[in-house]
Amino acid sequence: MSLARLKGAAAYLDESQGTVSIEAAVEDQDEEVESLLNSFDVDKQAACGTLRPVGADEATAPPSKHRKVAARLMDHVQLSSSLETASAGVVVDTTLSDYQRYWNQFKDFCAAIEKVKSAQDVDGLWPDLPADFPTWIALWIMDK
């Protein structure tokens, strides 16, 4: 690092000492600590399953049994067509073999964490997947 750069840094440091008070720095640090502690609480609640997500509209409109389901803007055929168009060129020669390799790795992982007796048992779970199946997927991704 050049001496000229250090002189510039020293000038900025001197200038900041006149504009940033120690009290402001301490307050910022206290807020950061509070934010960190709150994130631990959120993580703990999420791990225990007690975290309740709050939506933006929840503060203004309480949940109602009588809410009407919004009309679907597109039907299944239109959505499938849009997906097919967007996916054009995505599936290449190795895509299917990659998917099969990932699926086999996932099945081995499920057996390793003892969610099933053997990796082949995962295939037999369809169509009645366990409620915590998405958690298995998340654990597998986190383990990678």
Coordinates of C-alpha atoms in Angstrom, one line a residue:
M1 CA 0.0 0.0 0.0
S2 CA 1.4 3.4 -0.9
L3 CA 2.2 6.1 1.6
A4 CA -0.1 8.5 -0.4
R5 CA -3.1 6.2 0.2
L6 CA -2.3 6.1 3.9
K7 CA -2.2 9.8 4.1
G8 CA -5.6 10.0 2.5
A9 CA -7.0 7.5 4.9
A10 CA -5.5 9.4 7.8
A11 CA -7.2 12.6 6.5
Y12 CA -10.5 10.8 6.3
L13 CA -10.0 9.4 9.8
D14 CA -9.2 12.9 11.2
E15 CA -12.3 14.3 9.5
S16 CA -14.6 11.6 10.7
Q17 CA -13.5 12.1 14.3
G18 CA -15.0 15.6 14.2
T19 CA -18.3 14.5 12.7
V20 CA -19.0 11.1 14.3
S21 CA -19.4 11.2 18.1
I22 CA -18.4 8.3 20.3
E23 CA -22.0 8.3 21.6
A24 CA -23.3 7.8 18.1
A25 CA -20.9 5.0 17.5
V26 CA -21.8 3.3 20.8
E27 CA -25.5 3.7 20.0
D28 CA -25.0 2.1 16.6
Q29 CA -23.1 -0.8 18.2
D30 CA -25.9 -1.3 20.8
E31 CA -28.4 -1.4 17.9
E32 CA -26.3 -4.0 16.1
V33 CA -26.1 -6.1 19.3
E34 CA -29.9 -5.9 19.7
S35 CA -30.4 -6.8 16.1
L36 CA -28.1 -9.8 16.5
L37 CA -29.9 -11.0 19.6
N38 CA -33.3 -10.6 17.9
S39 CA -32.1 -12.7 15.1
F40 CA -31.1 -15.5 17.5
D41 CA -34.7 -15.3 18.9
V42 CA -36.1 -15.6 15.4
D43 CA -33.8 -18.6 14.7
K44 CA -34.8 -20.3 17.9
Q45 CA -38.5 -19.8 17.2
A46 CA -38.1 -21.1 13.7
A47 CA -36.3 -24.2 15.0
C48 CA -39.1 -24.8 17.6
G49 CA -41.8 -24.3 15.0
T50 CA -43.3 -21.4 16.9
L51 CA -42.4 -18.6 14.4
R52 CA -45.5 -17.0 13.0
P53 CA -44.9 -15.2 9.7
V54 CA -46.6 -11.8 9.5
G55 CA -47.8 -10.7 6.1
A56 CA -48.0 -7.1 4.9
D57 CA -51.8 -7.2 4.8
E58 CA -52.2 -8.9 8.1
A59 CA -52.1 -5.7 10.1
T60 CA -55.0 -4.2 8.2
A61 CA -57.2 -7.2 7.6
P62 CA -57.6 -10.1 10.1
P63 CA -58.0 -13.6 8.6
S64 CA -61.6 -14.4 7.7
K65 CA -63.3 -17.7 7.0
H66 CA -65.5 -15.9 4.5
R67 CA -62.8 -14.4 2.2
K68 CA -63.3 -15.2 -1.4
V69 CA -60.6 -17.0 -3.3
A70 CA -59.2 -14.7 -5.9
A71 CA -60.1 -15.7 -9.4
R72 CA -57.3 -17.3 -11.2
L73 CA -55.8 -15.1 -13.9
M74 CA -54.7 -18.0 -16.0
D75 CA -55.8 -21.6 -16.3
H76 CA -53.6 -24.6 -16.0
V77 CA -53.1 -24.9 -19.8
Q78 CA -51.9 -21.3 -20.1
L79 CA -49.5 -21.8 -17.2
S80 CA -48.1 -25.1 -18.6
S81 CA -47.6 -23.4 -22.0
S82 CA -45.8 -20.4 -20.4
L83 CA -43.6 -22.8 -18.4
E84 CA -42.8 -24.8 -21.5
T85 CA -41.9 -21.7 -23.4
A86 CA -39.7 -20.3 -20.6
S87 CA -38.0 -23.7 -20.3
A88 CA -37.1 -24.0 -23.9
G89 CA -33.4 -24.9 -24.3
V90 CA -33.0 -25.5 -20.6
V91 CA -33.0 -29.3 -20.8
V92 CA -29.8 -30.4 -22.4
D93 CA -28.3 -33.8 -22.9
T94 CA -27.0 -34.1 -19.4
T95 CA -29.9 -32.5 -17.6
L96 CA -31.9 -35.7 -17.0
S97 CA -28.8 -37.6 -15.9
D98 CA -27.9 -34.8 -13.5
Y99 CA -31.4 -34.9 -12.1
Q100 CA -31.2 -38.7 -11.6
R101 CA -27.8 -38.3 -9.9
Y102 CA -29.1 -35.6 -7.5
W103 CA -32.2 -37.8 -6.8
N104 CA -29.9 -40.8 -5.9
Q105 CA -27.8 -38.6 -3.7
F106 CA -30.9 -37.3 -1.9
K107 CA -32.2 -40.9 -1.4
D108 CA -28.9 -41.9 0.0
F109 CA -29.0 -38.9 2.4
C110 CA -32.5 -39.8 3.6
A111 CA -31.2 -43.3 4.4
A112 CA -28.2 -41.9 6.2
I113 CA -30.3 -39.7 8.4
E114 CA -32.5 -42.7 9.0
K115 CA -35.7 -41.2 7.6
V116 CA -36.1 -44.4 5.6
K117 CA -34.6 -47.9 6.0
S118 CA -33.0 -47.9 2.6
A119 CA -32.5 -45.4 -0.2
Q120 CA -34.9 -47.3 -2.4
D121 CA -37.7 -46.7 0.1
V122 CA -37.8 -43.0 -0.8
D123 CA -39.3 -43.9 -4.2
G124 CA -42.2 -45.7 -2.5
L125 CA -43.2 -42.6 -0.6
W126 CA -45.0 -41.1 -3.6
P127 CA -47.8 -40.0 -3.7
D128 CA -48.2 -39.9 0.1
L129 CA -45.1 -37.9 1.0
P130 CA -44.5 -37.3 4.8
A131 CA -45.4 -33.8 6.0
D132 CA -41.8 -33.1 6.8
F133 CA -40.5 -34.2 3.4
P134 CA -39.6 -30.6 2.5
T135 CA -37.5 -30.5 5.7
W136 CA -35.6 -33.5 4.4
I137 CA -34.8 -31.7 1.2
A138 CA -33.7 -28.6 3.1
L139 CA -31.4 -30.7 5.3
W140 CA -29.9 -32.3 2.2
I141 CA -29.2 -29.0 0.6
M142 CA -27.7 -27.6 3.8
D143 CA -25.5 -30.7 4.1
K144 CA -24.1 -30.2 0.6

